[in-house]
Tab-separated table of C-alpha atoms in Angstrom:
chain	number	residue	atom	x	y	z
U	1	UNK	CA	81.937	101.644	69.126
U	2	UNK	CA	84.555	102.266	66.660
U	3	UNK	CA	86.788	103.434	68.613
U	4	UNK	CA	86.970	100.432	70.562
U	5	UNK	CA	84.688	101.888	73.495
U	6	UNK	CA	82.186	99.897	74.942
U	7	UNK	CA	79.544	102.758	75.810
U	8	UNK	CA	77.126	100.480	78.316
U	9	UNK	CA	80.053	100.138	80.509
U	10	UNK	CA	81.340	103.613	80.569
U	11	UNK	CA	77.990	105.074	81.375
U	12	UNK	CA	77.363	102.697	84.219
U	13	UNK	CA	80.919	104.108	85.416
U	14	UNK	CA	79.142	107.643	85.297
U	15	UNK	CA	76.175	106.622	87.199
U	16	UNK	CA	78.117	105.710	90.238
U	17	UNK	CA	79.840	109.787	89.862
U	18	UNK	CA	76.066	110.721	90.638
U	19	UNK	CA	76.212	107.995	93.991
U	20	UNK	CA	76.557	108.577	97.528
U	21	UNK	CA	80.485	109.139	98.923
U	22	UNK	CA	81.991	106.247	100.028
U	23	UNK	CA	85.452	106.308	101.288
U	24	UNK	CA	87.732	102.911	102.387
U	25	UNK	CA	91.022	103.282	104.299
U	26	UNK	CA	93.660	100.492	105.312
U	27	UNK	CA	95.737	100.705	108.478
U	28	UNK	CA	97.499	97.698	109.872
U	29	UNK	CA	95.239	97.430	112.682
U	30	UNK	CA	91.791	96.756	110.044
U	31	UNK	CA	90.024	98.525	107.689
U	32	UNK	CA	87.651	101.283	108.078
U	33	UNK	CA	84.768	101.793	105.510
U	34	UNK	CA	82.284	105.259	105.805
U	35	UNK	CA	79.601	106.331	103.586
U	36	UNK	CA	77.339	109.513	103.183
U	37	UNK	CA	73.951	108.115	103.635
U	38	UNK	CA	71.552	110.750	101.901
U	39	UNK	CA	68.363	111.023	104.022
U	40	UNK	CA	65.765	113.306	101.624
U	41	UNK	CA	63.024	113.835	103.750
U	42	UNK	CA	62.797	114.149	107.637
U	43	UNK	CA	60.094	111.622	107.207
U	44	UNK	CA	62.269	108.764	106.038
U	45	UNK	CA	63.969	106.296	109.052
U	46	UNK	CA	67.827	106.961	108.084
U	47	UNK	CA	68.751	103.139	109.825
U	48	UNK	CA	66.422	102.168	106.624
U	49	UNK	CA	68.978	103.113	104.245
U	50	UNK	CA	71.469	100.477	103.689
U	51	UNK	CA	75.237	101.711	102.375
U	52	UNK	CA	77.155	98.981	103.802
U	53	UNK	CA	76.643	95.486	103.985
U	54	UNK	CA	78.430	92.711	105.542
U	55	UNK	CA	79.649	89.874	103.562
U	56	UNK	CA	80.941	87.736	105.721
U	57	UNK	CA	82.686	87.612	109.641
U	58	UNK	CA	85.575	88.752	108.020
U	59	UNK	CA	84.416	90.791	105.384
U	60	UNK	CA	82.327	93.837	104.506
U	61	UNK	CA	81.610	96.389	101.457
U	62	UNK	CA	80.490	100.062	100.809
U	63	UNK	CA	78.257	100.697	98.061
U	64	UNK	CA	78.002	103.417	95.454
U	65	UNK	CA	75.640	103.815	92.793
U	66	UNK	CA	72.344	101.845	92.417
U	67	UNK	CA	71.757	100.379	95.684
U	68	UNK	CA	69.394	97.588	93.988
U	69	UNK	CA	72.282	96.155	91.815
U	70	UNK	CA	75.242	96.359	94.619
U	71	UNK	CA	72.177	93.994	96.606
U	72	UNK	CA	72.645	91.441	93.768
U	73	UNK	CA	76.201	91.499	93.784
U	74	UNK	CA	76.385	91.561	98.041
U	75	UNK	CA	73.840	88.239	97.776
U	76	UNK	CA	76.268	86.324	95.301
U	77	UNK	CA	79.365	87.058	97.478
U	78	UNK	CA	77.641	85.605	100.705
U	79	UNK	CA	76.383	82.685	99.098
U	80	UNK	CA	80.110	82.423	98.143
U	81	UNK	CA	81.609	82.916	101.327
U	82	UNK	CA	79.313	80.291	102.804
U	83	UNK	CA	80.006	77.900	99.888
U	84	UNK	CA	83.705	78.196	100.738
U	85	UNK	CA	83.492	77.744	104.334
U	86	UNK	CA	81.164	74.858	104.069
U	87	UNK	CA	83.041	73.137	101.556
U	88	UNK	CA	87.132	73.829	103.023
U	89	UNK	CA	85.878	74.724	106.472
U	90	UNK	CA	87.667	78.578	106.256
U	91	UNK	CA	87.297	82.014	105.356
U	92	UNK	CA	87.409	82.483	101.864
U	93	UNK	CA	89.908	84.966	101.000
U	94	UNK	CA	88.940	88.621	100.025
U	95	UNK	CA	90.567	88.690	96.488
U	96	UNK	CA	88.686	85.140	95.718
U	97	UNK	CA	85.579	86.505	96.699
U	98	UNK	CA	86.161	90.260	94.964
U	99	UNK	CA	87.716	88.473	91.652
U	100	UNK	CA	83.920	86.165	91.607
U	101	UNK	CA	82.222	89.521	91.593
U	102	UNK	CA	83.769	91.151	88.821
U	103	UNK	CA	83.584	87.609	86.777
U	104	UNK	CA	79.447	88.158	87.784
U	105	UNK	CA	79.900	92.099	86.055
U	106	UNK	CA	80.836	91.162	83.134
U	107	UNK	CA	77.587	88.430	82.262
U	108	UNK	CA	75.985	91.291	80.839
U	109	UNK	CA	75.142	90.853	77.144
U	110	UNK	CA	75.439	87.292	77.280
U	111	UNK	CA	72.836	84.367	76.941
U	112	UNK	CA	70.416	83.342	79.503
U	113	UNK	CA	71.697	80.097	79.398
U	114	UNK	CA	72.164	77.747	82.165
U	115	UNK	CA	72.039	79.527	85.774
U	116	UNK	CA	73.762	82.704	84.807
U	117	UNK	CA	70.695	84.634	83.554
U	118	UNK	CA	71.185	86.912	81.288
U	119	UNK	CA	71.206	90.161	82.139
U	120	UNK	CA	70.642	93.218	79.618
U	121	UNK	CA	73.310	96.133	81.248
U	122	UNK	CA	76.136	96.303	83.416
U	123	UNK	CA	75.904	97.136	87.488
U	124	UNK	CA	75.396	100.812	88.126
U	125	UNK	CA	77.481	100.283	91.109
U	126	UNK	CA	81.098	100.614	92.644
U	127	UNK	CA	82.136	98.821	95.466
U	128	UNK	CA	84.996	99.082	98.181
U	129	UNK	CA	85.379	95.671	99.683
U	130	UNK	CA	87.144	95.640	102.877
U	131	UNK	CA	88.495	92.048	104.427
U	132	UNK	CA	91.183	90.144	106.388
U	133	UNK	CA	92.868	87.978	105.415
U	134	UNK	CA	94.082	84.899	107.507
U	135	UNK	CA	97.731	85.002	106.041
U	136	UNK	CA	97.403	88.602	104.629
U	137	UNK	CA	96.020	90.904	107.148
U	138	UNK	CA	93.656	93.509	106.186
U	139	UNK	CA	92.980	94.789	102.457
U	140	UNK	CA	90.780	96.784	100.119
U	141	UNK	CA	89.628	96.555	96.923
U	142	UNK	CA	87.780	98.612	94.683
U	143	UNK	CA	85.811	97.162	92.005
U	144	UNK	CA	83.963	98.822	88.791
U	145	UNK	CA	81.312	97.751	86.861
U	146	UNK	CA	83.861	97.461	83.819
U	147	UNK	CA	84.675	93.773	86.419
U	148	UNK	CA	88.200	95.504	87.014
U	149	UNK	CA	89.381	94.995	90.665
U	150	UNK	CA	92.684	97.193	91.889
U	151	UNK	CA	93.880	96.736	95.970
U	152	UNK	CA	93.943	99.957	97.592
U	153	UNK	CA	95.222	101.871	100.905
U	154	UNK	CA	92.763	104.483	100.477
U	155	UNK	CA	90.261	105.030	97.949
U	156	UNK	CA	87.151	106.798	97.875
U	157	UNK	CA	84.289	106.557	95.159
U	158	UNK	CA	80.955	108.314	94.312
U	159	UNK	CA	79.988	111.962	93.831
U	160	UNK	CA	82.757	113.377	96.100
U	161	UNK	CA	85.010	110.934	94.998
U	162	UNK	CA	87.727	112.984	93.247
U	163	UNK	CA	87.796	115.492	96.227
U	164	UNK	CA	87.794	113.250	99.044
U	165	UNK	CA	90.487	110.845	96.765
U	166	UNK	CA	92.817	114.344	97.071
U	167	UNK	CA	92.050	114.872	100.745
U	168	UNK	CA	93.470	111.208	101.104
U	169	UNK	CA	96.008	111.899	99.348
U	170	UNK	CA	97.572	114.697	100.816
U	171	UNK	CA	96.477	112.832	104.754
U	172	UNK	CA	96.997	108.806	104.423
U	173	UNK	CA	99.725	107.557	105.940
U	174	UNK	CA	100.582	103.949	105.955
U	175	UNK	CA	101.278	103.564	110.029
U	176	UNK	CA	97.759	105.231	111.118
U	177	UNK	CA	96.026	103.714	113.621
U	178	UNK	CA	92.635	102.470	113.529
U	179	UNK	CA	91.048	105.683	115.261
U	180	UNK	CA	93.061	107.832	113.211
U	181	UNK	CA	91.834	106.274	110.483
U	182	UNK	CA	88.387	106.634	111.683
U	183	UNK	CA	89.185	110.109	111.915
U	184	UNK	CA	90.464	110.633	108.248
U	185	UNK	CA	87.638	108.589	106.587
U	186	UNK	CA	84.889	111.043	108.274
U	187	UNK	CA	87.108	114.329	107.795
U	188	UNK	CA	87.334	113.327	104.459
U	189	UNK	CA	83.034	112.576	104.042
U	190	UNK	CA	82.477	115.779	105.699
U	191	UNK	CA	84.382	117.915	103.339
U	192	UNK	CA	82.516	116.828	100.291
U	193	UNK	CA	79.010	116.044	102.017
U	194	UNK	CA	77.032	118.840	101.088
U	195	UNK	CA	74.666	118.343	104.240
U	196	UNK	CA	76.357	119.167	107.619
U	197	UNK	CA	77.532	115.516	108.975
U	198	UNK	CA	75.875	113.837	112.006
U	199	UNK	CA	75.361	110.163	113.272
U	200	UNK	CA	72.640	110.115	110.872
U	201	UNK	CA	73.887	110.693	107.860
U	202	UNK	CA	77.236	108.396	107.430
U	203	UNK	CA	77.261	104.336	108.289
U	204	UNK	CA	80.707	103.596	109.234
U	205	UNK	CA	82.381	100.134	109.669
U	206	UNK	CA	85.086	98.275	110.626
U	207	UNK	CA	86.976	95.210	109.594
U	208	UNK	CA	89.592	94.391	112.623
U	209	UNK	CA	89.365	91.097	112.310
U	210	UNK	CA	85.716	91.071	112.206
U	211	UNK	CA	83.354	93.222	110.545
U	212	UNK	CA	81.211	95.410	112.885
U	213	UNK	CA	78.676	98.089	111.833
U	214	UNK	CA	79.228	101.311	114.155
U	215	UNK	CA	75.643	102.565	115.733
U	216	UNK	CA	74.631	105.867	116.046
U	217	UNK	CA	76.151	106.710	118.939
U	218	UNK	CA	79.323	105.700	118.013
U	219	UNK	CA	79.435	107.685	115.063
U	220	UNK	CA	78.736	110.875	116.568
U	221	UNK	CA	81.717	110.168	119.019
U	222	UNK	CA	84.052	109.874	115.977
U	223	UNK	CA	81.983	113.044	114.927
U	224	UNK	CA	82.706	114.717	118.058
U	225	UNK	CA	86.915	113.988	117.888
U	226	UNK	CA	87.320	115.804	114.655
């Protein structure tokens, strides 16, 4: 535009203000992800609905926005991580793999020449990408579909992002412990959910050193402490 705006991108920012809440928090034990999964019909099997995804043994990400294109961007960074570990036999760090991502965001508009594809919008989708690193410890990213990447201690995206990004604000301390963290991260999703909260409803994970995917059971525990 003439002012130097480039319109695509900044509505593809707005569609992930209409996505589910995802919130990301860094403690120097791991990294805690947690996401509002919205389940719209008592018909539909909530495990169904996919809101994090695991990237590699080391690495995971929350999603928010259009599910279909964070599935696109999830598939590249596996094939990356495996690339990286079968070519230097280790972990490819998180930054690497987050910084490949946001290259992939901003192939919109161009030719479909060679492998790339062309593609004819941004991603609709925000992502928190939570890792460890094997020199760095934990970290979090946030990336945008504008292909900027910033490291965070805290950050939360999607519809109750600006709340919950307050609520973190006024709560995060840099010496928390994983559980507190835990704590914090579903505090903060059940003050901007606007259904009540249950093991149902939110998918959290961890990244200490390994990702693992919390079941139901142990989300309503976490439920239960606050």
């Amino acid at each position: 535009s003439p002012e130097g705006r480039i319109f695509q991108v900044e509505y593809a920012i707005e569609a992930i203000k209409l996505g589910s809440t995802a919130v990301g928090i860094k403690t120097g034990e791991g990294v805690v992800l947690a996401v509002e999964k919205r389940v719209t019909s008592p018909l539909m099997v909530p495990s169904s609905v996919e809101k994090i995804a695991e990237i590699d043994d080391h690495m995971g990400c929350a999603m928010s926005g259009l599910t279909a294109d964070a599935r696109i961007l999830v598939d590249k960074a596996r094939a990356e991580c495996q690339s990286h570990r079968f070519t230097y036999n280790e972990a490819l760090p998180v930054e690497s793999c987050t910084q490949t991502l946001c290259d992939l965001s901003l192939q919109f508009g161009e030719d479909d020449d060679e492998d790339v594809g062309g593609m004819s919008r941004p991603f609709g989708v925000a992502l928190l990408i939570a890792g460890w690193d094997e020199d760095g410890g934990p970290c979090l990213y946030h990336t945008d579909p504008s292909g900027t990447y910033v490291r965070y201690e805290a950050e939360a995206i999607g519809t109750g992002g600006e709340g919950a990004r307050n609520n973190l604000k006024e709560n995060y301390k840099g010496d928390m412990t994983l559980k507190e963290a835990e704590d914090l991260a579903l505090s903060t999703l059940k003050q901007v959910m606007e259904e009540k909260i249950s093991g149902t409803n939110v998918d959290v994970a961890v990244v200490a050193p390994t990702y693992r995917i919390y079941n139901t059971e142990e989300v309503e525990a976490i439920i239960a402490r606050l």
